[in-house]
């Protein structure tokens, strides 16, 4: 993915991919539908929290929203790993989605560290 894209745009694109993956999963019977619901909630929440952070009232508020986005990213990563490792989905089809989720996580980790450093320097 293009490295110049904003985190808000990147997480929105990820959410769209998650929605499409969940649409595919919902066509399958049984456990896939249950996991799809979990994946849909966490995977779309990442971008929603990043977007909410853009309207934060302080650095601490901004950090809080990004940390929630990071938690949601980790949950999304977990559900994708479960789907792949339980062989409920074709690994080749879901690997790129898992990789993008992990890349977003790395960006969020870096961002939260920078904000924490900024807050600590002000205190």
Short mmCIF file of C-alpha atoms in Angstrom, two decimals, residues 56 58-67 111-123:
data_model
loop_
_atom_site.label_atom_id
_atom_site.label_comp_id
_atom_site.label_asym_id
_atom_site.label_seq_id
_atom_site.Cartn_x
_atom_site.Cartn_y
_atom_site.Cartn_z
CA UNK A 56 -9.62 15.01 20.13
CA UNK A 58 -6.07 17.19 23.98
CA UNK A 59 -2.97 15.07 23.45
CA UNK A 60 -4.19 12.71 26.18
CA UNK A 61 -7.57 12.38 24.47
CA UNK A 62 -5.83 11.78 21.14
CA UNK A 63 -3.64 9.11 22.74
CA UNK A 64 -6.64 7.43 24.33
CA UNK A 65 -8.45 7.13 20.99
CA UNK A 66 -5.35 5.79 19.23
CA UNK A 67 -4.82 3.24 21.99
CA UNK A 111 2.06 6.96 16.74
CA UNK A 112 1.13 6.17 20.32
CA UNK A 113 4.79 6.08 21.36
CA UNK A 114 5.38 9.52 19.83
CA UNK A 115 2.35 10.98 21.57
CA UNK A 116 3.41 9.43 24.90
CA UNK A 117 6.88 10.94 24.48
CA UNK A 118 5.34 14.34 23.72
CA UNK A 119 3.07 14.14 26.77
CA UNK A 120 5.94 13.05 29.01
CA UNK A 121 8.12 15.95 27.84
CA UNK A 122 5.38 18.41 28.69
CA UNK A 123 5.01 17.02 32.23
#
